[in-house]
Amino acid sequence: MVPRILLALLPLLLHNAAAQRQQSFRVTPYNTRVVEGREARLPCEVDHQQGSVQWTKDGFALGYASVIPGFPRYAMLGDASRGVYNLRISNASLEDDAEFQCQVGPKGRIAAIRANATLTVLSGRLEIVNRNWAFSQKCADYLVHTEKHRKGSPLNSSVPAL
């Protein structure tokens, strides 16, 4: 008789045990660099999710909705049924250079979890520079001057300041 009761309660006990599993990150956000004007994506995927998910920017809560009020270039994308809550930032600007955090709130005895990532926005005016060439005109002048000196050209008494 007792075994039948245990067998009847087993599904309920297993369901209850699964509901009490601690939520955790399957994929945490990671530090990301993006060129100004491009799109940035910060990943956040949760296993055994119990609490609500939101992102913060420099400690400011962005909210729980996929469309983030006051931040028209930001969106939380993914699939809640699979625990995917990626943050997309369209047309990144220098204002977006910040510390972001994916937060999963507590629920009952299940603790909240948080994971940080820094988004670094690089200026859209990037210059590609060959490592063998100077980085500025002053460096170029100095290199030309020292090259002439090495080849036996008369040394000019003025050396460009670096």
PDB file of C-alpha atoms in Angstrom:
ATOM      1  CA  MET A   1       0.000   0.000   0.000  1.00  0.00           C
ATOM      2  CA  VAL A   2       2.741   2.446   0.939  1.00  0.00           C
ATOM      3  CA  PRO A   3       4.634   1.893  -2.305  1.00  0.00           C
ATOM      4  CA  ARG A   4       1.522   2.825  -4.322  1.00  0.00           C
ATOM      5  CA  ILE A   5       1.230   6.119  -2.465  1.00  0.00           C
ATOM      6  CA  LEU A   6       4.898   6.868  -3.080  1.00  0.00           C
ATOM      7  CA  LEU A   7       4.519   6.008  -6.756  1.00  0.00           C
ATOM      8  CA  ALA A   8       1.487   8.274  -6.977  1.00  0.00           C
ATOM      9  CA  LEU A   9       3.356  11.151  -5.304  1.00  0.00           C
ATOM     10  CA  LEU A  10       6.600  10.663  -7.226  1.00  0.00           C
ATOM     11  CA  PRO A  11       5.653  12.878 -10.224  1.00  0.00           C
ATOM     12  CA  LEU A  12       4.598  15.657  -7.854  1.00  0.00           C
ATOM     13  CA  LEU A  13       7.828  15.368  -5.871  1.00  0.00           C
ATOM     14  CA  LEU A  14       9.959  15.397  -9.030  1.00  0.00           C
ATOM     15  CA  HIS A  15       8.095  18.415 -10.390  1.00  0.00           C
ATOM     16  CA  ASN A  16       8.571  20.252  -7.093  1.00  0.00           C
ATOM     17  CA  ALA A  17      12.305  19.407  -7.035  1.00  0.00           C
ATOM     18  CA  ALA A  18      12.717  20.702 -10.591  1.00  0.00           C
ATOM     19  CA  ALA A  19      10.899  23.922  -9.707  1.00  0.00           C
ATOM     20  CA  GLN A  20      13.379  24.503  -6.853  1.00  0.00           C
ATOM     21  CA  ARG A  21      16.500  24.187  -9.050  1.00  0.00           C
ATOM     22  CA  GLN A  22      18.692  27.267  -8.881  1.00  0.00           C
ATOM     23  CA  GLN A  23      18.570  29.399 -12.011  1.00  0.00           C
ATOM     24  CA  SER A  24      21.922  29.854 -13.728  1.00  0.00           C
ATOM     25  CA  PHE A  25      23.462  31.395 -16.824  1.00  0.00           C
ATOM     26  CA  ARG A  26      23.920  29.125 -19.811  1.00  0.00           C
ATOM     27  CA  VAL A  27      25.591  31.999 -21.697  1.00  0.00           C
ATOM     28  CA  THR A  28      26.842  35.077 -19.875  1.00  0.00           C
ATOM     29  CA  PRO A  29      27.350  38.466 -21.474  1.00  0.00           C
ATOM     30  CA  TYR A  30      30.972  39.163 -22.372  1.00  0.00           C
ATOM     31  CA  ASN A  31      32.973  42.333 -22.975  1.00  0.00           C
ATOM     32  CA  THR A  32      32.331  43.518 -26.506  1.00  0.00           C
ATOM     33  CA  ARG A  33      33.765  46.160 -28.831  1.00  0.00           C
ATOM     34  CA  VAL A  34      31.716  47.771 -31.573  1.00  0.00           C
ATOM     35  CA  VAL A  35      32.519  50.468 -34.121  1.00  0.00           C
ATOM     36  CA  GLU A  36      30.340  53.547 -33.812  1.00  0.00           C
ATOM     37  CA  GLY A  37      27.305  53.246 -36.088  1.00  0.00           C
ATOM     38  CA  ARG A  38      27.329  49.437 -36.098  1.00  0.00           C
ATOM     39  CA  GLU A  39      25.133  46.974 -34.205  1.00  0.00           C
ATOM     40  CA  ALA A  40      26.206  45.418 -30.903  1.00  0.00           C
ATOM     41  CA  ARG A  41      24.747  42.293 -29.294  1.00  0.00           C
ATOM     42  CA  LEU A  42      25.297  41.225 -25.720  1.00  0.00           C
ATOM     43  CA  PRO A  43      24.226  37.620 -25.078  1.00  0.00           C
ATOM     44  CA  CYS A  44      22.330  36.402 -22.021  1.00  0.00           C
ATOM     45  CA  GLU A  45      20.862  32.901 -21.758  1.00  0.00           C
ATOM     46  CA  VAL A  46      19.348  31.423 -18.615  1.00  0.00           C
ATOM     47  CA  ASP A  47      18.773  27.825 -17.494  1.00  0.00           C
ATOM     48  CA  HIS A  48      16.015  26.936 -15.016  1.00  0.00           C
ATOM     49  CA  GLN A  49      14.731  30.497 -15.111  1.00  0.00           C
ATOM     50  CA  GLN A  50      12.334  31.407 -12.327  1.00  0.00           C
ATOM     51  CA  GLY A  51      12.617  35.203 -12.019  1.00  0.00           C
ATOM     52  CA  SER A  52      12.089  37.990 -14.537  1.00  0.00           C
ATOM     53  CA  VAL A  53      14.977  39.136 -16.744  1.00  0.00           C
ATOM     54  CA  GLN A  54      16.114  42.694 -17.392  1.00  0.00           C
ATOM     55  CA  TRP A  55      19.245  44.534 -18.473  1.00  0.00           C
ATOM     56  CA  THR A  56      20.896  47.495 -16.768  1.00  0.00           C
ATOM     57  CA  LYS A  57      23.198  50.136 -18.194  1.00  0.00           C
ATOM     58  CA  ASP A  58      25.659  51.634 -15.700  1.00  0.00           C
ATOM     59  CA  GLY A  59      23.294  50.537 -12.921  1.00  0.00           C
ATOM     60  CA  PHE A  60      20.166  52.028 -14.511  1.00  0.00           C
ATOM     61  CA  ALA A  61      17.435  49.410 -14.986  1.00  0.00           C
ATOM     62  CA  LEU A  62      16.233  49.221 -18.593  1.00  0.00           C
ATOM     63  CA  GLY A  63      13.105  47.211 -17.768  1.00  0.00           C
ATOM     64  CA  TYR A  64      11.624  43.835 -18.569  1.00  0.00           C
ATOM     65  CA  ALA A  65      10.024  44.527 -21.968  1.00  0.00           C
ATOM     66  CA  SER A  66      11.618  43.617 -25.289  1.00  0.00           C
ATOM     67  CA  VAL A  67      11.150  47.227 -26.443  1.00  0.00           C
ATOM     68  CA  ILE A  68      13.014  49.392 -23.957  1.00  0.00           C
ATOM     69  CA  PRO A  69      11.275  52.713 -23.162  1.00  0.00           C
ATOM     70  CA  GLY A  70      13.515  55.747 -23.607  1.00  0.00           C
ATOM     71  CA  PHE A  71      16.115  53.721 -25.511  1.00  0.00           C
ATOM     72  CA  PRO A  72      14.740  53.322 -29.039  1.00  0.00           C
ATOM     73  CA  ARG A  73      17.970  51.765 -30.341  1.00  0.00           C
ATOM     74  CA  TYR A  74      17.918  49.052 -27.640  1.00  0.00           C
ATOM     75  CA  ALA A  75      15.914  45.814 -27.776  1.00  0.00           C
ATOM     76  CA  MET A  76      15.887  42.612 -25.757  1.00  0.00           C
ATOM     77  CA  LEU A  77      15.772  39.833 -28.331  1.00  0.00           C
ATOM     78  CA  GLY A  78      15.417  36.121 -28.032  1.00  0.00           C
ATOM     79  CA  ASP A  79      12.983  33.506 -26.887  1.00  0.00           C
ATOM     80  CA  ALA A  80      11.730  33.549 -23.292  1.00  0.00           C
ATOM     81  CA  SER A  81      10.621  29.916 -23.536  1.00  0.00           C
ATOM     82  CA  ARG A  82      14.272  28.977 -24.204  1.00  0.00           C
ATOM     83  CA  GLY A  83      15.720  31.486 -21.718  1.00  0.00           C
ATOM     84  CA  VAL A  84      17.326  33.716 -24.381  1.00  0.00           C
ATOM     85  CA  TYR A  85      17.469  37.446 -23.573  1.00  0.00           C
ATOM     86  CA  ASN A  86      20.123  39.035 -25.794  1.00  0.00           C
ATOM     87  CA  LEU A  87      20.488  42.810 -25.807  1.00  0.00           C
ATOM     88  CA  ARG A  88      20.761  44.425 -29.243  1.00  0.00           C
ATOM     89  CA  ILE A  89      22.002  47.989 -29.607  1.00  0.00           C
ATOM     90  CA  SER A  90      21.475  49.411 -33.089  1.00  0.00           C
ATOM     91  CA  ASN A  91      23.570  52.255 -34.499  1.00  0.00           C
ATOM     92  CA  ALA A  92      25.963  52.245 -31.517  1.00  0.00           C
ATOM     93  CA  SER A  93      27.131  55.652 -30.320  1.00  0.00           C
ATOM     94  CA  LEU A  94      29.730  56.779 -27.816  1.00  0.00           C
ATOM     95  CA  GLU A  95      26.844  57.200 -25.309  1.00  0.00           C
ATOM     96  CA  ASP A  96      26.473  53.409 -25.340  1.00  0.00           C
ATOM     97  CA  ASP A  97      30.013  52.883 -24.039  1.00  0.00           C
ATOM     98  CA  ALA A  98      29.054  51.494 -20.615  1.00  0.00           C
ATOM     99  CA  GLU A  99      28.840  48.594 -18.185  1.00  0.00           C
ATOM    100  CA  PHE A 100      25.802  46.410 -18.882  1.00  0.00           C
ATOM    101  CA  GLN A 101      24.340  43.742 -16.638  1.00  0.00           C
ATOM    102  CA  CYS A 102      21.897  40.938 -17.342  1.00  0.00           C
ATOM    103  CA  GLN A 103      19.795  40.405 -14.213  1.00  0.00           C
ATOM    104  CA  VAL A 104      17.479  37.528 -13.395  1.00  0.00           C
ATOM    105  CA  GLY A 105      15.307  38.354 -10.409  1.00  0.00           C
ATOM    106  CA  PRO A 106      14.579  36.111  -7.445  1.00  0.00           C
ATOM    107  CA  LYS A 107      11.460  34.039  -7.032  1.00  0.00           C
ATOM    108  CA  GLY A 108      10.518  32.427  -3.734  1.00  0.00           C
ATOM    109  CA  ARG A 109      13.618  30.701  -2.411  1.00  0.00           C
ATOM    110  CA  ILE A 110      15.406  30.979  -5.744  1.00  0.00           C
ATOM    111  CA  ALA A 111      18.158  33.619  -5.576  1.00  0.00           C
ATOM    112  CA  ALA A 112      18.692  36.396  -8.124  1.00  0.00           C
ATOM    113  CA  ILE A 113      21.669  36.127 -10.496  1.00  0.00           C
ATOM    114  CA  ARG A 114      23.589  38.829 -12.363  1.00  0.00           C
ATOM    115  CA  ALA A 115      26.317  38.928 -15.014  1.00  0.00           C
ATOM    116  CA  ASN A 116      28.254  41.979 -16.251  1.00  0.00           C
ATOM    117  CA  ALA A 117      29.826  42.968 -19.545  1.00  0.00           C
ATOM    118  CA  THR A 118      31.452  46.149 -20.771  1.00  0.00           C
ATOM    119  CA  LEU A 119      30.523  47.552 -24.164  1.00  0.00           C
ATOM    120  CA  THR A 120      33.324  49.602 -25.699  1.00  0.00           C
ATOM    121  CA  VAL A 121      32.298  51.827 -28.611  1.00  0.00           C
ATOM    122  CA  LEU A 122      35.160  52.679 -30.948  1.00  0.00           C
ATOM    123  CA  SER A 123      35.122  55.926 -32.873  1.00  0.00           C
ATOM    124  CA  GLY A 124      33.810  55.538 -36.409  1.00  0.00           C
ATOM    125  CA  ARG A 125      36.853  57.428 -37.665  1.00  0.00           C
ATOM    126  CA  LEU A 126      39.294  54.554 -37.381  1.00  0.00           C
ATOM    127  CA  GLU A 127      42.570  54.833 -39.234  1.00  0.00           C
ATOM    128  CA  ILE A 128      44.365  51.765 -40.450  1.00  0.00           C
ATOM    129  CA  VAL A 129      48.054  52.261 -39.828  1.00  0.00           C
ATOM    130  CA  ASN A 130      50.882  50.037 -40.994  1.00  0.00           C
ATOM    131  CA  ARG A 131      53.075  49.271 -37.986  1.00  0.00           C
ATOM    132  CA  ASN A 132      56.152  50.216 -40.034  1.00  0.00           C
ATOM    133  CA  TRP A 133      54.960  53.768 -40.586  1.00  0.00           C
ATOM    134  CA  ALA A 134      54.566  56.702 -38.244  1.00  0.00           C
ATOM    135  CA  PHE A 135      51.372  57.310 -36.278  1.00  0.00           C
ATOM    136  CA  SER A 136      51.488  61.068 -36.595  1.00  0.00           C
ATOM    137  CA  GLN A 137      53.123  63.729 -38.720  1.00  0.00           C
ATOM    138  CA  LYS A 138      55.585  64.518 -35.924  1.00  0.00           C
ATOM    139  CA  CYS A 139      56.633  60.885 -35.773  1.00  0.00           C
ATOM    140  CA  ALA A 140      56.939  60.820 -39.558  1.00  0.00           C
ATOM    141  CA  ASP A 141      59.171  63.904 -39.512  1.00  0.00           C
ATOM    142  CA  TYR A 142      61.323  62.364 -36.801  1.00  0.00           C
ATOM    143  CA  LEU A 143      61.649  59.093 -38.697  1.00  0.00           C
ATOM    144  CA  VAL A 144      62.624  60.879 -41.920  1.00  0.00           C
ATOM    145  CA  HIS A 145      65.184  62.902 -39.985  1.00  0.00           C
ATOM    146  CA  THR A 146      66.758  59.850 -38.295  1.00  0.00           C
ATOM    147  CA  GLU A 147      66.740  57.846 -41.557  1.00  0.00           C
ATOM    148  CA  LYS A 148      68.670  60.638 -43.318  1.00  0.00           C
ATOM    149  CA  HIS A 149      71.155  60.715 -40.440  1.00  0.00           C
ATOM    150  CA  ARG A 150      71.654  56.938 -40.617  1.00  0.00           C
ATOM    151  CA  LYS A 151      72.377  57.121 -44.362  1.00  0.00           C
ATOM    152  CA  GLY A 152      75.070  59.772 -43.862  1.00  0.00           C
ATOM    153  CA  SER A 153      73.027  62.860 -44.732  1.00  0.00           C
ATOM    154  CA  PRO A 154      73.967  65.989 -42.864  1.00  0.00           C
ATOM    155  CA  LEU A 155      72.208  66.127 -39.516  1.00  0.00           C
ATOM    156  CA  ASN A 156      69.818  68.994 -39.087  1.00  0.00           C
ATOM    157  CA  SER A 157      70.347  70.613 -35.684  1.00  0.00           C
ATOM    158  CA  SER A 158      66.605  70.673 -34.989  1.00  0.00           C
ATOM    159  CA  VAL A 159      64.946  67.410 -34.066  1.00  0.00           C
ATOM    160  CA  PRO A 160      61.151  67.433 -34.156  1.00  0.00           C
ATOM    161  CA  ALA A 161      59.615  67.087 -30.721  1.00  0.00           C
ATOM    162  CA  LEU A 162      57.564  63.958 -30.178  1.00  0.00           C
TER     163      LEU A 162
END
